[in-house]
PDB file of C-alpha atoms in Angstrom:
ATOM      1  CA  UNK A   1      88.006 106.409 108.465  1.00  0.00           C
ATOM      2  CA  UNK A   2      91.107 104.243 107.976  1.00  0.00           C
ATOM      3  CA  UNK A   3      91.547 100.484 107.360  1.00  0.00           C
ATOM      4  CA  UNK A   4      94.865  98.463 107.166  1.00  0.00           C
ATOM      5  CA  UNK A   5      95.045  94.811 107.006  1.00  0.00           C
ATOM      6  CA  UNK A   6      98.157  92.691 106.839  1.00  0.00           C
ATOM      7  CA  UNK A   7      96.488  89.639 105.770  1.00  0.00           C
ATOM      8  CA  UNK A   8      99.624  87.436 104.609  1.00  0.00           C
ATOM      9  CA  UNK A   9     101.703  87.888 107.792  1.00  0.00           C
ATOM     10  CA  UNK A  10     103.121  84.833 109.101  1.00  0.00           C
ATOM     11  CA  UNK A  11     102.310  81.012 108.708  1.00  0.00           C
ATOM     12  CA  UNK A  12     104.783  78.355 107.368  1.00  0.00           C
ATOM     13  CA  UNK A  13     103.556  76.373 104.491  1.00  0.00           C
ATOM     14  CA  UNK A  14     104.566  73.380 102.895  1.00  0.00           C
ATOM     15  CA  UNK A  15     103.632  72.550  98.928  1.00  0.00           C
ATOM     16  CA  UNK A  16     104.422  68.974  97.847  1.00  0.00           C
ATOM     17  CA  UNK A  17     103.977  68.393  94.049  1.00  0.00           C
ATOM     18  CA  UNK A  18     104.304  65.521  91.781  1.00  0.00           C
ATOM     19  CA  UNK A  19     105.356  66.098  88.011  1.00  0.00           C
ATOM     20  CA  UNK A  20     106.153  64.305  84.996  1.00  0.00           C
ATOM     21  CA  UNK A  21     107.889  65.693  81.837  1.00  0.00           C
ATOM     22  CA  UNK A  22     108.837  64.357  78.305  1.00  0.00           C
ATOM     23  CA  UNK A  23     110.558  65.341  74.930  1.00  0.00           C
ATOM     24  CA  UNK A  24     108.362  66.806  72.572  1.00  0.00           C
ATOM     25  CA  UNK A  25     109.670  68.005  69.253  1.00  0.00           C
ATOM     26  CA  UNK A  26     112.846  70.104  70.184  1.00  0.00           C
ATOM     27  CA  UNK A  27     111.795  70.912  73.705  1.00  0.00           C
ATOM     28  CA  UNK A  28     110.327  69.360  76.865  1.00  0.00           C
ATOM     29  CA  UNK A  29     106.604  69.397  77.685  1.00  0.00           C
ATOM     30  CA  UNK A  30     105.423  68.624  81.354  1.00  0.00           C
ATOM     31  CA  UNK A  31     102.866  68.797  83.944  1.00  0.00           C
ATOM     32  CA  UNK A  32     102.902  69.131  87.702  1.00  0.00           C
ATOM     33  CA  UNK A  33     100.169  68.802  90.431  1.00  0.00           C
ATOM     34  CA  UNK A  34     100.434  70.543  93.855  1.00  0.00           C
ATOM     35  CA  UNK A  35      98.883  70.822  97.039  1.00  0.00           C
ATOM     36  CA  UNK A  36      99.878  73.751  99.555  1.00  0.00           C
ATOM     37  CA  UNK A  37      98.729  73.948 103.050  1.00  0.00           C
ATOM     38  CA  UNK A  38      99.755  75.873 106.225  1.00  0.00           C
ATOM     39  CA  UNK A  39     101.846  74.085 108.848  1.00  0.00           C
ATOM     40  CA  UNK A  40     101.183  76.912 111.185  1.00  0.00           C
ATOM     41  CA  UNK A  41      98.316  79.759 111.429  1.00  0.00           C
ATOM     42  CA  UNK A  42      98.684  82.911 110.267  1.00  0.00           C
ATOM     43  CA  UNK A  43      98.562  85.995 112.786  1.00  0.00           C
ATOM     44  CA  UNK A  44      96.543  88.975 111.364  1.00  0.00           C
ATOM     45  CA  UNK A  45      96.138  92.646 112.732  1.00  0.00           C
ATOM     46  CA  UNK A  46      93.751  94.873 111.136  1.00  0.00           C
ATOM     47  CA  UNK A  47      93.780  98.544 111.945  1.00  0.00           C
ATOM     48  CA  UNK A  48      90.722 100.460 111.397  1.00  0.00           C
ATOM     49  CA  UNK A  49      88.596 103.488 112.702  1.00  0.00           C
ATOM     50  CA  UNK A  50      89.525 107.130 114.010  1.00  0.00           C
ATOM     51  CA  UNK A  51      91.477 106.874 116.220  1.00  0.00           C
ATOM     52  CA  UNK A  52      93.095 103.632 114.914  1.00  0.00           C
ATOM     53  CA  UNK A  53      92.340 100.661 116.883  1.00  0.00           C
ATOM     54  CA  UNK A  54      94.377  97.176 116.059  1.00  0.00           C
ATOM     55  CA  UNK A  55      92.099  93.950 116.069  1.00  0.00           C
ATOM     56  CA  UNK A  56      94.169  90.787 116.075  1.00  0.00           C
ATOM     57  CA  UNK A  57      92.851  87.548 114.776  1.00  0.00           C
ATOM     58  CA  UNK A  58      94.265  83.837 113.885  1.00  0.00           C
ATOM     59  CA  UNK A  59      93.647  82.538 110.293  1.00  0.00           C
ATOM     60  CA  UNK A  60      93.264  78.974 109.225  1.00  0.00           C
ATOM     61  CA  UNK A  61      92.386  77.039 106.248  1.00  0.00           C
ATOM     62  CA  UNK A  62      93.275  78.414 102.535  1.00  0.00           C
ATOM     63  CA  UNK A  63      94.846  75.241 101.291  1.00  0.00           C
ATOM     64  CA  UNK A  64      95.578  75.526  97.407  1.00  0.00           C
ATOM     65  CA  UNK A  65      95.556  72.899  94.711  1.00  0.00           C
ATOM     66  CA  UNK A  66      97.359  73.690  91.496  1.00  0.00           C
ATOM     67  CA  UNK A  67      97.462  72.106  88.216  1.00  0.00           C
ATOM     68  CA  UNK A  68     100.333  73.467  85.812  1.00  0.00           C
ATOM     69  CA  UNK A  69     101.254  72.373  82.000  1.00  0.00           C
ATOM     70  CA  UNK A  70     104.652  73.799  80.599  1.00  0.00           C
ATOM     71  CA  UNK A  71     106.774  73.709  77.772  1.00  0.00           C
ATOM     72  CA  UNK A  72     110.398  74.390  77.443  1.00  0.00           C
ATOM     73  CA  UNK A  73     111.830  75.102  73.926  1.00  0.00           C
ATOM     74  CA  UNK A  74     115.607  75.344  73.365  1.00  0.00           C
ATOM     75  CA  UNK A  75     117.066  78.441  71.785  1.00  0.00           C
ATOM     76  CA  UNK A  76     120.820  78.654  71.568  1.00  0.00           C
ATOM     77  CA  UNK A  77     122.564  79.748  73.713  1.00  0.00           C
ATOM     78  CA  UNK A  78     119.537  79.383  76.406  1.00  0.00           C
ATOM     79  CA  UNK A  79     116.137  77.962  76.800  1.00  0.00           C
ATOM     80  CA  UNK A  80     112.750  79.676  77.091  1.00  0.00           C
ATOM     81  CA  UNK A  81     109.952  78.206  79.034  1.00  0.00           C
ATOM     82  CA  UNK A  82     106.326  78.959  79.687  1.00  0.00           C
ATOM     83  CA  UNK A  83     103.853  77.492  81.617  1.00  0.00           C
ATOM     84  CA  UNK A  84      99.951  77.834  82.457  1.00  0.00           C
ATOM     85  CA  UNK A  85      98.472  77.221  85.751  1.00  0.00           C
ATOM     86  CA  UNK A  86      95.030  76.691  87.204  1.00  0.00           C
ATOM     87  CA  UNK A  87      94.881  77.169  90.907  1.00  0.00           C
ATOM     88  CA  UNK A  88      92.043  76.794  93.206  1.00  0.00           C
ATOM     89  CA  UNK A  89      92.014  78.007  97.013  1.00  0.00           C
ATOM     90  CA  UNK A  90      89.634  76.774  99.854  1.00  0.00           C
ATOM     91  CA  UNK A  91      88.115  79.183 102.024  1.00  0.00           C
ATOM     92  CA  UNK A  92      89.938  80.777 105.023  1.00  0.00           C
ATOM     93  CA  UNK A  93      88.754  81.342 108.740  1.00  0.00           C
ATOM     94  CA  UNK A  94      89.715  83.941 111.152  1.00  0.00           C
ATOM     95  CA  UNK A  95      89.176  83.604 114.837  1.00  0.00           C
ATOM     96  CA  UNK A  96      89.239  86.791 116.793  1.00  0.00           C
ATOM     97  CA  UNK A  97      90.705  87.254 120.204  1.00  0.00           C
ATOM     98  CA  UNK A  98      87.366  86.932 121.708  1.00  0.00           C
ATOM     99  CA  UNK A  99      87.188  83.483 120.122  1.00  0.00           C
ATOM    100  CA  UNK A 100      84.593  84.487 117.243  1.00  0.00           C
ATOM    101  CA  UNK A 101      85.261  82.651 113.933  1.00  0.00           C
ATOM    102  CA  UNK A 102      84.329  84.221 110.566  1.00  0.00           C
ATOM    103  CA  UNK A 103      84.688  82.905 107.224  1.00  0.00           C
ATOM    104  CA  UNK A 104      87.442  85.475 105.631  1.00  0.00           C
ATOM    105  CA  UNK A 105      87.268  84.084 101.786  1.00  0.00           C
ATOM    106  CA  UNK A 106      84.960  81.937 100.696  1.00  0.00           C
ATOM    107  CA  UNK A 107      87.423  80.347  98.114  1.00  0.00           C
ATOM    108  CA  UNK A 108      87.993  80.643  94.471  1.00  0.00           C
ATOM    109  CA  UNK A 109      89.992  79.426  91.359  1.00  0.00           C
ATOM    110  CA  UNK A 110      92.222  81.317  89.045  1.00  0.00           C
ATOM    111  CA  UNK A 111      94.567  81.023  85.958  1.00  0.00           C
ATOM    112  CA  UNK A 112      98.240  82.025  86.040  1.00  0.00           C
ATOM    113  CA  UNK A 113     100.704  82.479  82.935  1.00  0.00           C
ATOM    114  CA  UNK A 114     104.272  82.466  83.652  1.00  0.00           C
ATOM    115  CA  UNK A 115     107.403  82.734  81.345  1.00  0.00           C
ATOM    116  CA  UNK A 116     110.840  81.832  82.413  1.00  0.00           C
ATOM    117  CA  UNK A 117     114.462  80.927  81.217  1.00  0.00           C
ATOM    118  CA  UNK A 118     116.146  77.762  83.045  1.00  0.00           C
ATOM    119  CA  UNK A 119     119.646  78.569  83.963  1.00  0.00           C
ATOM    120  CA  UNK A 120     121.900  75.484  85.042  1.00  0.00           C
ATOM    121  CA  UNK A 121     124.395  76.568  87.565  1.00  0.00           C
ATOM    122  CA  UNK A 122     125.327  72.896  88.646  1.00  0.00           C
ATOM    123  CA  UNK A 123     124.734  69.555  87.238  1.00  0.00           C
ATOM    124  CA  UNK A 124     121.533  69.109  89.564  1.00  0.00           C
ATOM    125  CA  UNK A 125     120.709  72.834  90.228  1.00  0.00           C
ATOM    126  CA  UNK A 126     118.842  75.144  87.845  1.00  0.00           C
ATOM    127  CA  UNK A 127     117.487  78.710  88.451  1.00  0.00           C
ATOM    128  CA  UNK A 128     114.484  79.814  86.968  1.00  0.00           C
ATOM    129  CA  UNK A 129     114.129  83.765  86.502  1.00  0.00           C
ATOM    130  CA  UNK A 130     110.674  84.368  85.719  1.00  0.00           C
ATOM    131  CA  UNK A 131     107.659  86.741  85.096  1.00  0.00           C
ATOM    132  CA  UNK A 132     104.213  86.106  85.318  1.00  0.00           C
ATOM    133  CA  UNK A 133     100.787  87.524  85.407  1.00  0.00           C
ATOM    134  CA  UNK A 134      97.319  86.384  86.478  1.00  0.00           C
ATOM    135  CA  UNK A 135      95.650  84.939  89.784  1.00  0.00           C
ATOM    136  CA  UNK A 136      97.973  82.803  91.742  1.00  0.00           C
ATOM    137  CA  UNK A 137      94.891  81.362  94.014  1.00  0.00           C
ATOM    138  CA  UNK A 138      95.706  83.541  96.805  1.00  0.00           C
ATOM    139  CA  UNK A 139      93.310  84.062  99.737  1.00  0.00           C
ATOM    140  CA  UNK A 140      91.957  87.447  99.177  1.00  0.00           C
ATOM    141  CA  UNK A 141      90.169  88.319 102.607  1.00  0.00           C
ATOM    142  CA  UNK A 142      86.371  88.848 101.517  1.00  0.00           C
ATOM    143  CA  UNK A 143      83.641  86.659 100.273  1.00  0.00           C
ATOM    144  CA  UNK A 144      82.951  89.075  97.265  1.00  0.00           C
ATOM    145  CA  UNK A 145      86.315  88.984  95.791  1.00  0.00           C
ATOM    146  CA  UNK A 146      86.678  85.976  93.462  1.00  0.00           C
ATOM    147  CA  UNK A 147      89.968  86.857  91.398  1.00  0.00           C
ATOM    148  CA  UNK A 148      93.130  88.275  92.272  1.00  0.00           C
ATOM    149  CA  UNK A 149      95.056  89.750  89.245  1.00  0.00           C
ATOM    150  CA  UNK A 150      98.786  90.307  89.800  1.00  0.00           C
ATOM    151  CA  UNK A 151     102.187  90.246  88.309  1.00  0.00           C
ATOM    152  CA  UNK A 152     104.878  88.503  89.678  1.00  0.00           C
ATOM    153  CA  UNK A 153     108.896  88.754  88.994  1.00  0.00           C
ATOM    154  CA  UNK A 154     110.888  86.167  90.646  1.00  0.00           C
ATOM    155  CA  UNK A 155     113.533  83.290  90.959  1.00  0.00           C
ATOM    156  CA  UNK A 156     112.780  79.841  91.678  1.00  0.00           C
ATOM    157  CA  UNK A 157     115.143  76.892  91.776  1.00  0.00           C
ATOM    158  CA  UNK A 158     115.033  73.233  90.560  1.00  0.00           C
ATOM    159  CA  UNK A 159     116.768  70.392  92.513  1.00  0.00           C
ATOM    160  CA  UNK A 160     117.460  67.111  90.786  1.00  0.00           C
ATOM    161  CA  UNK A 161     118.366  64.257  92.938  1.00  0.00           C
TER     162      UNK A 161
END
């Protein structure tokens, strides 16, 4: 018996946030509050059984609220930043092609730790190469799973207006 699921396919999202930063000691301390939501639904295909059978569904929900604190410490010639985030995700609902609606994830909260080094590339553009570990607050597919541990390596950007 096989089972395969592409639970994160599709869906366009938006994450507006508000933040504040201030000088603290030699560095910068800040906080950020954010809310992520989907603008379009996710399309999910689950493959299971022998022979393999595809089942299509549409997922809604899964909004995420995040609270982050960070500190950036200057160390010539670069700066080292660290952040701690608390994220909570709302439950998601899957609607099958037949119209049946099920709760795919009952929602959960998690903690995420991130280390980064801001790199200024222009007066108003800063790249943020980073590495992090923890639970980003992702929807996880079953009501029994409450935490998702993972490691992330990426590059973000900050734009000042």
